[in-house]
Amino acid sequence: MVHAKRWLFLIHRWLGVLLCAFFAMWFVSGVVMMYVGYPKLTPAERLEHLPPLRSAPVVLEPAQALAAAGLHGGPLQDLRLSLASAGRAVYLATPAHEAPGARAKNARAPRPSAVVIDATTGTVLTSVDTAHALASAAAYAGTGIAVTHEGAVDEDAFTHSRALDAHRPLHRVRLDDAEGTVLYISGKTGEVVRDATRTERVWNYAGAWIHWLYPFRGNVFNAYWTDIVNWLSILGIAVTVLGTVVGVMRWRFSGTYRNGTRSPYPGAMMRWHHIAGLLFAVITFTWIFSGLMSMNPWRIFDSGAAPLRMEAMHGGSLLLPEQPASVQALLAAAPASVRELRWTRTAGHTLVQATAPGVRTALLDAASAQVHTWDKGALEAAVARLLPAPVARIDTLQAYDTYYYTRDAHTMGGGADKPLPVLRVVFADAQASWVHVDPHTGTVLGRIDSYRRLSRWLFGMLHSWDWLPLITLRPLWDIVMIVLSLGGVAMSLTGVVIGWRRVGLKLRAARQRRPLPQAPVLPMQTDTA
């Protein structure tokens, strides 16, 4: 028993020496991420920076542009018209090369790049050079802001997201604006795909970049990054559990030690580590465990559910009408500040979404340019075809709830488009799937099954306390998270100091035990004279 207890103490001590610095780093960087997340280009930012479309010269209609590019009208996954590439009006067409559901089966595969077609000449973009990237950056920045090309990068500290894989290499362009913004331009389409202000870049090094151990990304450790994060988390869980056991064993619940306290340690640092460890052990365990869950280790939250049958819902791939409305007619029916037209196939209708910053998306019939409104029954019948399972019910959410909510745009988990009201289609399949659908546009917003709902609790709730009543009560949520994080920092930093001292003591003892070098023995000299 004595030997077992000694081994318990030794394992906790030396694992703690190794991991307490990581604990402190995770706690501090987690607080930073509450306010500044990993750089991203949100849909709202993208729209705001696109030049107005209504006054742009558009010579070719969609069918003409597709024919010039050899696509001959489809079928397509996506078709957009905007001034997103070099500030010129272009069609961005994504052919429907993949089989239905293929992306759902291989979610990590890069999305296919769009074919970029000049809306004036029909020329297909074959490469994005420096001049093209600078033109895109200048259109994004607006008049009067100088732009400087800083070269092309495949991946750097601010572009580790797998969503950017289809756009690599990326052109890095610096804006001479007040925010010190750096733009990343797609090397395939010429679109701005990421922006990072000076504030985001600086705080990112103290936040998401170090929190997610991104120093191990984009280099020789890249292939091992997932395993590094997973196993450091597992070791962190182990040292937390061992520390809790040791702390409870050493705490005197009745009476005190000879030093007059319930902790046996006479030194302040050891005593505070003991007390802080007991007070914040549960939250430390919770945050490290939920951080591990965020990695979906060994794919434990992949349910193996059948992919959504998008073509069944939409009535086939996107094809243009035989007699489509002209671009000018669509622009005339769109909001005055329209930035992008997007042709979609939705529930048996070919429609055009006209988007503009700060206003509701206009939904237009692609053949008549008339405003399209959904018949509730027709849309519900269409969404019921998304899975080969009966629909248990369809709810209309008028407010956010536990599984459908939003966060501040530039924090972790923020920035996604989460409109209200929204339809929640509840299927009676083996995975208890829920599908959220925008009732205004008919767009499928996402799917969450029982495995992902469990992940939401084990990660979202436990890691960032995404409990809806709490996250709406700011600054109460901030105070709770910061106080708990400071407690974790106190526990971790005292452990770092104790570990530093322990390692120094061992090194000094090793030097003292090392035998001193002896002077060489010289041979005796004799007088032969």
Short mmCIF file of C-alpha atoms in Angstrom, two decimals:
data_model
loop_
_atom_site.label_atom_id
_atom_site.label_comp_id
_atom_site.label_asym_id
_atom_site.label_seq_id
_atom_site.Cartn_x
_atom_site.Cartn_y
_atom_site.Cartn_z
CA MET A 1 0.00 0.00 0.00
CA VAL A 2 2.84 2.36 0.87
CA HIS A 3 4.58 1.59 -2.41
CA ALA A 4 1.34 2.13 -4.38
CA LYS A 5 0.80 5.48 -2.70
CA ARG A 6 4.38 6.52 -3.42
CA TRP A 7 4.01 5.62 -7.09
CA LEU A 8 0.76 7.57 -7.20
CA PHE A 9 2.53 10.65 -5.85
CA LEU A 10 5.50 10.24 -8.20
CA ILE A 11 3.38 9.79 -11.32
CA HIS A 12 1.28 12.86 -10.49
CA ARG A 13 4.40 14.89 -9.69
CA TRP A 14 6.26 14.22 -12.91
CA LEU A 15 3.24 14.27 -15.19
CA GLY A 16 2.38 17.59 -13.56
CA VAL A 17 5.87 18.93 -14.26
CA LEU A 18 5.31 18.06 -17.92
CA LEU A 19 1.72 19.26 -18.32
CA CYS A 20 1.10 22.19 -15.96
CA ALA A 21 2.58 24.62 -18.49
CA PHE A 22 0.08 23.33 -21.08
CA PHE A 23 -2.73 23.72 -18.53
CA ALA A 24 -1.78 27.35 -17.86
CA MET A 25 -1.52 28.04 -21.59
CA TRP A 26 -4.94 26.49 -22.26
CA PHE A 27 -6.64 28.50 -19.50
CA VAL A 28 -5.14 31.85 -20.55
CA SER A 29 -5.67 31.33 -24.28
CA GLY A 30 -9.23 30.18 -23.61
CA VAL A 31 -10.03 33.55 -22.05
CA VAL A 32 -8.59 35.31 -25.12
CA MET A 33 -10.78 33.18 -27.40
CA MET A 34 -13.87 34.38 -25.55
CA TYR A 35 -13.38 37.70 -27.35
CA VAL A 36 -11.06 37.10 -30.32
CA GLY A 37 -11.37 33.82 -32.18
CA TYR A 38 -9.44 32.39 -35.08
CA PRO A 39 -9.51 34.78 -38.08
CA LYS A 40 -12.40 34.21 -40.45
CA LEU A 41 -14.30 35.97 -43.21
CA THR A 42 -17.93 35.95 -42.11
CA PRO A 43 -20.78 35.97 -44.66
CA ALA A 44 -21.75 39.46 -43.48
CA GLU A 45 -18.20 40.80 -43.97
CA ARG A 46 -17.96 39.23 -47.39
CA LEU A 47 -21.20 40.88 -48.54
CA GLU A 48 -20.23 44.27 -47.12
CA HIS A 49 -16.98 44.30 -49.09
CA LEU A 50 -18.32 43.07 -52.42
CA PRO A 51 -18.78 45.96 -54.89
CA PRO A 52 -22.41 46.77 -55.85
CA LEU A 53 -23.61 44.55 -58.66
CA ARG A 54 -26.41 46.64 -60.14
CA SER A 55 -24.13 49.09 -61.97
CA ALA A 56 -21.63 46.46 -63.17
CA PRO A 57 -21.37 45.73 -66.91
CA VAL A 58 -22.82 42.25 -67.45
CA VAL A 59 -22.80 41.37 -71.15
CA LEU A 60 -23.35 37.61 -71.03
CA GLU A 61 -26.39 35.87 -69.63
CA PRO A 62 -25.72 32.76 -67.49
CA ALA A 63 -26.40 30.29 -70.33
CA GLN A 64 -24.06 32.18 -72.66
CA ALA A 65 -21.29 32.27 -70.07
CA LEU A 66 -21.65 28.56 -69.31
CA ALA A 67 -21.57 27.72 -73.03
CA ALA A 68 -18.42 29.83 -73.47
CA ALA A 69 -16.82 27.83 -70.66
CA GLY A 70 -17.89 24.51 -72.16
CA LEU A 71 -20.37 23.76 -69.38
CA HIS A 72 -23.47 24.15 -71.59
CA GLY A 73 -25.96 24.93 -68.88
CA GLY A 74 -25.20 22.31 -66.23
CA PRO A 75 -25.91 20.28 -64.25
CA LEU A 76 -24.36 22.43 -61.54
CA GLN A 77 -23.87 22.41 -57.83
CA ASP A 78 -23.77 26.17 -57.62
CA LEU A 79 -23.87 29.28 -59.82
CA ARG A 80 -23.15 32.82 -58.61
CA LEU A 81 -22.75 36.23 -60.22
CA SER A 82 -20.78 38.92 -58.35
CA LEU A 83 -17.73 41.18 -58.52
CA ALA A 84 -15.79 38.84 -56.24
CA SER A 85 -12.78 38.19 -58.50
CA ALA A 86 -10.55 41.15 -59.42
CA GLY A 87 -13.50 43.52 -59.04
CA ARG A 88 -14.99 42.37 -62.37
CA ALA A 89 -18.41 40.83 -62.93
CA VAL A 90 -17.87 37.07 -63.07
CA TYR A 91 -19.92 33.90 -62.94
CA LEU A 92 -18.63 31.30 -60.49
CA ALA A 93 -19.98 27.92 -61.57
CA THR A 94 -19.37 24.71 -59.66
CA PRO A 95 -20.13 21.64 -61.84
CA ALA A 96 -22.04 18.76 -60.26
CA HIS A 97 -19.16 16.30 -60.60
CA GLU A 98 -19.79 14.50 -57.30
CA ALA A 99 -22.40 11.86 -56.80
CA PRO A 100 -25.22 12.84 -54.47
CA GLY A 101 -24.13 12.50 -50.87
CA ALA A 102 -20.44 12.04 -51.70
CA ARG A 103 -19.41 15.06 -49.68
CA ALA A 104 -21.33 13.84 -46.68
CA LYS A 105 -19.41 10.55 -46.81
CA ASN A 106 -16.08 12.31 -47.15
CA ALA A 107 -16.56 15.57 -45.29
CA ARG A 108 -12.81 16.20 -45.08
CA ALA A 109 -12.26 16.19 -48.83
CA PRO A 110 -11.68 19.68 -50.26
CA ARG A 111 -14.65 21.23 -52.02
CA PRO A 112 -14.32 21.46 -55.80
CA SER A 113 -13.16 24.83 -57.08
CA ALA A 114 -15.60 26.98 -59.02
CA VAL A 115 -15.03 27.75 -62.69
CA VAL A 116 -14.64 31.53 -62.96
CA ILE A 117 -16.12 33.00 -66.17
CA ASP A 118 -15.81 36.66 -67.11
CA ALA A 119 -19.37 38.00 -67.52
CA THR A 120 -18.22 40.40 -70.26
CA THR A 121 -15.94 38.30 -72.45
CA GLY A 122 -16.70 34.69 -71.49
CA THR A 123 -13.02 34.09 -70.73
CA VAL A 124 -12.35 31.36 -68.19
CA LEU A 125 -9.88 32.18 -65.43
CA THR A 126 -7.00 29.71 -65.61
CA SER A 127 -4.65 31.17 -63.00
CA VAL A 128 -4.57 33.90 -60.38
CA ASP A 129 -1.43 35.98 -60.69
CA THR A 130 -0.18 38.85 -58.53
CA ALA A 131 -2.03 41.51 -60.54
CA HIS A 132 -5.31 39.60 -60.25
CA ALA A 133 -4.89 39.15 -56.48
CA LEU A 134 -4.12 42.85 -56.03
CA ALA A 135 -7.21 43.80 -58.04
CA SER A 136 -9.39 41.57 -55.84
CA ALA A 137 -7.88 43.09 -52.71
CA ALA A 138 -8.38 46.64 -54.01
CA ALA A 139 -12.05 45.93 -54.79
CA TYR A 140 -12.50 44.51 -51.28
CA ALA A 141 -10.74 47.43 -49.58
CA GLY A 142 -12.49 50.21 -51.48
CA THR A 143 -11.08 53.43 -52.89
CA GLY A 144 -8.13 55.22 -51.33
CA ILE A 145 -6.55 52.21 -49.59
CA ALA A 146 -3.18 51.00 -50.84
CA VAL A 147 -2.57 47.26 -51.21
CA THR A 148 0.74 45.39 -51.07
CA HIS A 149 1.33 41.85 -52.28
CA GLU A 150 3.30 39.79 -49.75
CA GLY A 151 3.63 36.62 -51.77
CA ALA A 152 1.80 33.34 -52.03
CA VAL A 153 1.50 30.91 -49.12
CA ASP A 154 0.15 27.41 -48.98
CA GLU A 155 -0.63 27.60 -45.26
CA ASP A 156 0.37 29.94 -42.45
CA ALA A 157 -0.62 30.71 -38.87
CA PHE A 158 -3.97 32.19 -39.89
CA THR A 159 -5.05 29.78 -42.64
CA HIS A 160 -5.02 26.30 -41.12
CA SER A 161 -8.76 25.82 -41.75
CA ARG A 162 -9.56 22.84 -43.95
CA ALA A 163 -12.30 24.93 -45.61
CA LEU A 164 -9.50 26.77 -47.43
CA ASP A 165 -7.97 23.63 -48.97
CA ALA A 166 -9.78 24.11 -52.30
CA HIS A 167 -8.30 27.62 -52.61
CA ARG A 168 -4.61 26.94 -51.95
CA PRO A 169 -2.13 28.40 -52.66
CA LEU A 170 -3.32 31.69 -51.18
CA HIS A 171 -2.12 35.16 -52.12
CA ARG A 172 -1.37 37.25 -49.05
CA VAL A 173 -2.12 40.97 -49.51
CA ARG A 174 -1.71 43.69 -46.88
CA LEU A 175 -4.06 46.68 -46.77
CA ASP A 176 -2.85 50.10 -45.68
CA ASP A 177 -5.97 50.64 -43.53
CA ALA A 178 -6.40 51.61 -39.89
CA GLU A 179 -6.94 47.97 -38.86
CA GLY A 180 -3.76 46.69 -40.56
CA THR A 181 -5.79 44.06 -42.39
CA VAL A 182 -4.20 41.14 -44.23
CA LEU A 183 -6.30 39.50 -46.94
CA TYR A 184 -5.94 35.99 -48.31
CA ILE A 185 -6.95 35.61 -51.97
CA SER A 186 -7.91 32.25 -53.47
CA GLY A 187 -5.28 30.96 -55.86
CA LYS A 188 -8.08 29.21 -57.81
CA THR A 189 -10.93 31.74 -58.06
CA GLY A 190 -9.35 35.07 -57.12
CA GLU A 191 -11.93 35.65 -54.34
CA VAL A 192 -11.05 37.04 -50.92
CA VAL A 193 -11.49 34.00 -48.67
CA ARG A 194 -10.09 35.27 -45.36
CA ASP A 195 -9.30 38.56 -43.66
CA ALA A 196 -7.24 39.04 -40.52
CA THR A 197 -6.90 42.42 -38.84
CA ARG A 198 -3.85 43.37 -36.81
CA THR A 199 -5.83 42.87 -33.60
CA GLU A 200 -6.92 39.39 -34.68
CA ARG A 201 -3.41 38.39 -35.69
CA VAL A 202 -1.74 39.62 -32.50
CA TRP A 203 -4.32 38.14 -30.13
CA ASN A 204 -4.46 34.97 -32.18
CA TYR A 205 -0.96 34.03 -31.03
CA ALA A 206 -2.15 34.28 -27.41
CA GLY A 207 -5.49 32.66 -28.26
CA ALA A 208 -6.58 30.15 -30.87
CA TRP A 209 -3.14 29.55 -32.43
CA ILE A 210 -1.58 28.36 -29.19
CA HIS A 211 -4.80 26.93 -27.69
CA TRP A 212 -5.24 24.50 -30.59
CA LEU A 213 -1.49 23.72 -30.66
CA TYR A 214 -1.20 25.14 -34.16
CA PRO A 215 2.61 25.38 -33.84
CA PHE A 216 2.40 21.70 -34.82
CA ARG A 217 0.47 22.48 -38.03
CA GLY A 218 1.94 23.17 -41.44
CA ASN A 219 5.32 21.60 -40.68
CA VAL A 220 6.92 18.19 -40.11
CA PHE A 221 4.49 17.54 -37.23
CA ASN A 222 1.39 18.21 -39.33
CA ALA A 223 0.56 14.54 -39.86
CA TYR A 224 0.75 13.95 -36.10
CA TRP A 225 -1.14 17.06 -34.97
CA THR A 226 -4.39 15.24 -34.16
CA ASP A 227 -2.57 12.55 -32.17
CA ILE A 228 -0.53 15.18 -30.30
CA VAL A 229 -3.66 17.05 -29.22
CA ASN A 230 -5.53 13.86 -28.33
CA TRP A 231 -2.76 12.30 -26.26
CA LEU A 232 -1.84 15.51 -24.46
CA SER A 233 -5.51 15.80 -23.50
CA ILE A 234 -5.61 12.20 -22.32
CA LEU A 235 -2.48 12.73 -20.22
CA GLY A 236 -4.03 15.94 -18.90
CA ILE A 237 -7.13 14.04 -17.82
CA ALA A 238 -4.92 11.45 -16.11
CA VAL A 239 -2.86 14.00 -14.19
CA THR A 240 -6.02 15.84 -13.10
CA VAL A 241 -7.62 12.67 -11.77
CA LEU A 242 -4.40 11.60 -10.02
CA GLY A 243 -3.97 15.09 -8.57
CA THR A 244 -7.51 15.05 -7.21
CA VAL A 245 -6.92 11.66 -5.55
CA VAL A 246 -3.61 12.83 -4.07
CA GLY A 247 -5.15 16.11 -2.94
CA VAL A 248 -8.02 14.41 -1.16
CA MET A 249 -5.68 11.89 0.45
CA ARG A 250 -3.42 14.66 1.76
CA TRP A 251 -6.22 16.94 2.96
CA ARG A 252 -7.05 16.57 6.68
CA PHE A 253 -10.82 16.85 6.90
CA SER A 254 -10.85 16.56 10.70
CA GLY A 255 -8.21 18.42 12.65
CA THR A 256 -5.05 20.02 11.31
CA TYR A 257 -1.43 19.17 10.72
CA ARG A 258 1.34 20.46 12.98
CA ASN A 259 1.60 23.57 10.81
CA GLY A 260 -1.91 24.53 11.90
CA THR A 261 -3.59 23.98 8.48
CA ARG A 262 -5.44 21.13 6.83
CA SER A 263 -2.76 20.91 4.17
CA PRO A 264 0.51 19.22 5.16
CA TYR A 265 2.71 21.46 3.05
CA PRO A 266 4.61 24.19 4.92
CA GLY A 267 5.63 26.11 1.79
CA ALA A 268 3.14 28.64 0.42
CA MET A 269 3.48 27.47 -3.19
CA MET A 270 2.80 23.82 -2.39
CA ARG A 271 -0.07 24.72 -0.07
CA TRP A 272 -1.73 27.00 -2.64
CA HIS A 273 -1.31 24.36 -5.34
CA HIS A 274 -2.97 21.83 -3.03
CA ILE A 275 -5.91 24.13 -2.25
CA ALA A 276 -6.37 25.44 -5.81
CA GLY A 277 -6.17 21.90 -7.15
CA LEU A 278 -8.98 20.76 -4.87
CA LEU A 279 -11.13 23.81 -5.62
CA PHE A 280 -10.71 23.72 -9.39
CA ALA A 281 -10.10 20.03 -10.10
CA VAL A 282 -13.59 19.45 -11.46
CA ILE A 283 -13.53 22.41 -13.86
CA THR A 284 -10.00 21.48 -15.00
CA PHE A 285 -11.08 17.92 -15.71
CA THR A 286 -14.23 19.18 -17.45
CA TRP A 287 -12.39 21.57 -19.74
CA ILE A 288 -9.63 19.15 -20.72
CA PHE A 289 -12.11 16.32 -21.30
CA SER A 290 -14.41 18.53 -23.39
CA GLY A 291 -11.40 19.82 -25.32
CA LEU A 292 -10.65 16.21 -26.22
CA MET A 293 -14.28 15.77 -27.29
CA SER A 294 -13.93 18.75 -29.65
CA MET A 295 -11.46 16.68 -31.65
CA ASN A 296 -14.05 13.94 -32.24
CA PRO A 297 -11.36 11.45 -31.19
CA TRP A 298 -11.34 8.27 -33.21
CA ARG A 299 -14.53 9.50 -34.95
CA ILE A 300 -16.71 8.54 -31.98
CA PHE A 301 -19.40 11.08 -32.93
CA ASP A 302 -19.73 9.85 -36.52
CA SER A 303 -23.04 8.01 -36.54
CA GLY A 304 -22.70 6.40 -39.96
CA ALA A 305 -26.10 7.84 -40.90
CA ALA A 306 -27.17 7.96 -44.52
CA PRO A 307 -26.32 11.28 -46.22
CA LEU A 308 -29.05 13.80 -46.89
CA ARG A 309 -30.67 13.26 -50.29
CA MET A 310 -30.35 16.83 -51.49
CA GLU A 311 -31.30 16.03 -55.09
CA ALA A 312 -34.44 14.23 -53.92
CA MET A 313 -35.49 17.32 -51.96
CA HIS A 314 -34.64 19.75 -54.74
CA GLY A 315 -35.91 17.68 -57.64
CA GLY A 316 -32.54 17.22 -59.33
CA SER A 317 -29.35 19.18 -59.88
CA LEU A 318 -29.34 22.85 -60.79
CA LEU A 319 -30.34 23.50 -64.41
CA LEU A 320 -31.21 26.88 -65.88
CA PRO A 321 -34.78 27.38 -67.17
CA GLU A 322 -35.30 27.10 -70.91
CA GLN A 323 -36.40 30.74 -70.98
CA PRO A 324 -34.66 32.35 -68.01
CA ALA A 325 -35.17 35.90 -66.79
CA SER A 326 -32.39 38.25 -67.86
CA VAL A 327 -29.77 39.38 -65.39
CA GLN A 328 -31.04 42.96 -65.72
CA ALA A 329 -34.58 41.86 -64.86
CA LEU A 330 -33.30 40.01 -61.81
CA LEU A 331 -31.23 43.00 -60.69
CA ALA A 332 -34.22 45.30 -61.13
CA ALA A 333 -36.26 43.07 -58.80
CA ALA A 334 -33.43 42.72 -56.27
CA PRO A 335 -32.60 45.12 -53.41
CA ALA A 336 -30.86 48.29 -54.59
CA SER A 337 -27.67 47.36 -52.76
CA VAL A 338 -27.54 43.81 -54.18
CA ARG A 339 -24.05 42.30 -54.14
CA GLU A 340 -24.60 38.77 -55.48
CA LEU A 341 -27.07 36.69 -57.45
CA ARG A 342 -27.09 32.98 -56.75
CA TRP A 343 -29.07 30.47 -58.83
CA THR A 344 -30.36 27.51 -56.81
CA ARG A 345 -32.52 24.46 -57.31
CA THR A 346 -34.84 24.30 -54.29
CA ALA A 347 -37.83 21.99 -53.79
CA GLY A 348 -38.51 21.64 -57.50
CA HIS A 349 -38.05 25.31 -58.36
CA THR A 350 -35.13 27.09 -60.02
CA LEU A 351 -34.72 30.27 -57.99
CA VAL A 352 -32.32 33.14 -57.61
CA GLN A 353 -31.20 34.43 -54.22
CA ALA A 354 -30.33 38.13 -54.38
CA THR A 355 -28.22 39.03 -51.36
CA ALA A 356 -27.29 42.46 -50.03
CA PRO A 357 -25.67 43.58 -46.76
CA GLY A 358 -28.02 44.20 -43.87
CA VAL A 359 -31.26 43.25 -45.65
CA ARG A 360 -33.23 40.07 -46.07
CA THR A 361 -32.32 37.91 -49.06
CA ALA A 362 -34.73 38.42 -51.95
CA LEU A 363 -35.97 35.13 -53.41
CA LEU A 364 -36.80 35.43 -57.11
CA ASP A 365 -38.16 33.04 -59.71
CA ALA A 366 -35.35 32.34 -62.19
CA ALA A 367 -37.76 32.36 -65.15
CA SER A 368 -39.98 35.36 -64.35
CA ALA A 369 -37.90 37.41 -61.88
CA GLN A 370 -41.01 37.57 -59.70
CA VAL A 371 -40.71 37.33 -55.93
CA HIS A 372 -41.14 33.71 -54.90
CA THR A 373 -43.00 32.71 -51.75
CA TRP A 374 -43.22 29.18 -50.46
CA ASP A 375 -46.36 27.19 -50.02
CA LYS A 376 -45.83 25.71 -46.56
CA GLY A 377 -47.14 22.31 -47.53
CA ALA A 378 -44.97 22.09 -50.66
CA LEU A 379 -41.80 22.98 -48.76
CA GLU A 380 -42.58 20.51 -45.98
CA ALA A 381 -43.24 17.78 -48.54
CA ALA A 382 -39.87 18.53 -50.15
CA VAL A 383 -37.85 18.43 -46.91
CA ALA A 384 -39.51 15.13 -46.01
CA ARG A 385 -37.60 13.57 -48.94
CA LEU A 386 -34.22 14.38 -47.40
CA LEU A 387 -34.00 11.00 -45.67
CA PRO A 388 -35.54 7.57 -46.36
CA ALA A 389 -37.36 7.71 -43.04
CA PRO A 390 -40.71 9.08 -41.89
CA VAL A 391 -40.95 12.61 -40.50
CA ALA A 392 -41.97 12.57 -36.84
CA ARG A 393 -42.80 16.28 -36.78
CA ILE A 394 -41.78 19.68 -38.15
CA ASP A 395 -41.31 22.46 -35.61
CA THR A 396 -40.99 26.16 -36.35
CA LEU A 397 -38.45 27.82 -34.07
CA GLN A 398 -39.05 31.52 -33.45
CA ALA A 399 -36.12 31.82 -31.02
CA TYR A 400 -32.76 30.17 -30.47
CA ASP A 401 -32.59 27.11 -28.25
CA THR A 402 -30.06 24.60 -26.92
CA TYR A 403 -29.24 23.08 -30.31
CA TYR A 404 -29.76 26.04 -32.64
CA TYR A 405 -28.13 29.25 -31.47
CA THR A 406 -25.57 31.83 -32.49
CA ARG A 407 -22.46 33.38 -30.99
CA ASP A 408 -20.64 36.67 -31.55
CA ALA A 409 -19.22 36.66 -35.08
CA HIS A 410 -15.49 36.59 -34.27
CA THR A 411 -15.55 34.28 -31.26
CA MET A 412 -15.17 30.50 -31.33
CA GLY A 413 -18.23 29.04 -33.05
CA GLY A 414 -19.51 32.42 -34.22
CA GLY A 415 -20.04 33.90 -37.66
CA ALA A 416 -22.33 31.26 -39.19
CA ASP A 417 -25.62 32.27 -40.76
CA LYS A 418 -28.38 31.31 -38.26
CA PRO A 419 -31.62 32.95 -39.44
CA LEU A 420 -34.91 32.96 -37.58
CA PRO A 421 -37.54 31.62 -37.85
CA VAL A 422 -36.25 28.21 -38.85
CA LEU A 423 -37.86 24.83 -39.52
CA ARG A 424 -36.67 21.85 -37.50
CA VAL A 425 -37.51 18.65 -39.35
CA VAL A 426 -37.43 15.71 -36.92
CA PHE A 427 -36.97 12.34 -38.63
CA ALA A 428 -37.84 8.97 -37.10
CA ASP A 429 -34.62 7.33 -38.34
CA ALA A 430 -32.23 5.22 -36.28
CA GLN A 431 -29.99 8.24 -35.63
CA ALA A 432 -32.89 10.54 -34.62
CA SER A 433 -31.82 13.15 -37.17
CA TRP A 434 -32.90 16.79 -37.04
CA VAL A 435 -32.53 18.97 -40.13
CA HIS A 436 -32.77 22.77 -39.93
CA VAL A 437 -34.20 24.53 -42.98
CA ASP A 438 -34.61 28.23 -43.69
CA PRO A 439 -38.36 28.61 -44.46
CA HIS A 440 -37.71 31.80 -46.44
CA THR A 441 -35.14 30.50 -48.94
CA GLY A 442 -35.62 26.73 -48.54
CA THR A 443 -31.90 26.37 -47.80
CA VAL A 444 -30.83 23.36 -45.72
CA LEU A 445 -28.81 24.91 -42.89
CA GLY A 446 -27.52 21.79 -41.19
CA ARG A 447 -28.16 18.38 -39.73
CA ILE A 448 -27.69 17.19 -36.18
CA ASP A 449 -28.33 13.60 -35.07
CA SER A 450 -28.20 11.98 -31.64
CA TYR A 451 -24.41 11.58 -31.84
CA ARG A 452 -23.90 15.27 -32.64
CA ARG A 453 -26.35 16.32 -29.94
CA LEU A 454 -24.24 14.33 -27.49
CA SER A 455 -21.15 16.08 -28.87
CA ARG A 456 -22.88 19.42 -28.34
CA TRP A 457 -23.20 18.63 -24.61
CA LEU A 458 -19.78 17.07 -24.16
CA PHE A 459 -18.02 19.85 -26.06
CA GLY A 460 -20.13 22.99 -26.51
CA MET A 461 -21.76 22.92 -23.10
CA LEU A 462 -18.83 21.67 -21.02
CA HIS A 463 -16.09 23.60 -22.83
CA SER A 464 -17.54 27.04 -23.45
CA TRP A 465 -20.67 26.82 -21.31
CA ASP A 466 -23.01 27.36 -24.25
CA TRP A 467 -26.02 27.14 -21.97
CA LEU A 468 -28.55 29.45 -23.56
CA PRO A 469 -29.86 31.23 -20.44
CA LEU A 470 -26.26 31.94 -19.39
CA ILE A 471 -24.78 33.12 -22.70
CA THR A 472 -27.62 35.63 -23.05
CA LEU A 473 -26.84 37.09 -19.63
CA ARG A 474 -23.69 39.03 -20.44
CA PRO A 475 -21.54 39.94 -18.56
CA LEU A 476 -22.55 37.17 -16.10
CA TRP A 477 -21.26 34.51 -18.51
CA ASP A 478 -17.97 36.43 -18.87
CA ILE A 479 -17.52 36.74 -15.09
CA VAL A 480 -18.17 33.03 -14.48
CA MET A 481 -15.80 31.93 -17.24
CA ILE A 482 -13.00 34.33 -16.25
CA VAL A 483 -13.17 33.49 -12.52
CA LEU A 484 -13.04 29.76 -13.23
CA SER A 485 -10.20 30.27 -15.70
CA LEU A 486 -8.21 32.31 -13.18
CA GLY A 487 -8.63 29.51 -10.66
CA GLY A 488 -7.26 27.07 -13.23
CA VAL A 489 -4.36 29.45 -13.95
CA ALA A 490 -3.52 29.63 -10.22
CA MET A 491 -3.49 25.85 -9.95
CA SER A 492 -1.40 25.49 -13.12
CA LEU A 493 1.18 28.22 -12.45
CA THR A 494 1.83 27.04 -8.91
CA GLY A 495 2.41 23.62 -10.44
CA VAL A 496 4.84 25.14 -12.95
CA VAL A 497 6.82 26.83 -10.13
CA ILE A 498 6.87 23.64 -8.05
CA GLY A 499 7.99 21.62 -11.07
CA TRP A 500 10.72 24.14 -11.94
CA ARG A 501 12.02 23.99 -8.40
CA ARG A 502 11.88 20.19 -8.33
CA VAL A 503 13.78 19.85 -11.61
CA GLY A 504 16.37 22.39 -10.40
CA LEU A 505 16.79 20.45 -7.16
CA LYS A 506 17.33 17.19 -9.05
CA LEU A 507 19.88 18.80 -11.36
CA ARG A 508 21.84 20.30 -8.45
CA ALA A 509 21.82 16.96 -6.64
CA ALA A 510 23.09 15.22 -9.77
CA ARG A 511 25.95 17.70 -10.06
CA GLN A 512 26.90 17.22 -6.42
CA ARG A 513 27.00 13.44 -6.82
CA ARG A 514 29.21 13.68 -9.89
CA PRO A 515 32.82 12.82 -8.91
CA LEU A 516 35.29 15.67 -9.25
CA PRO A 517 37.94 15.14 -11.92
CA GLN A 518 41.24 14.08 -10.32
CA ALA A 519 44.55 15.65 -11.21
CA PRO A 520 46.69 13.41 -13.38
CA VAL A 521 49.44 11.52 -11.55
CA LEU A 522 52.80 12.51 -12.95
CA PRO A 523 55.54 9.89 -13.15
CA MET A 524 58.26 10.20 -10.52
CA GLN A 525 61.42 11.83 -11.73
CA THR A 526 64.82 10.40 -10.61
CA ASP A 527 68.20 12.05 -10.69
CA THR A 528 70.47 9.88 -12.83
CA ALA A 529 73.34 12.26 -12.78
#
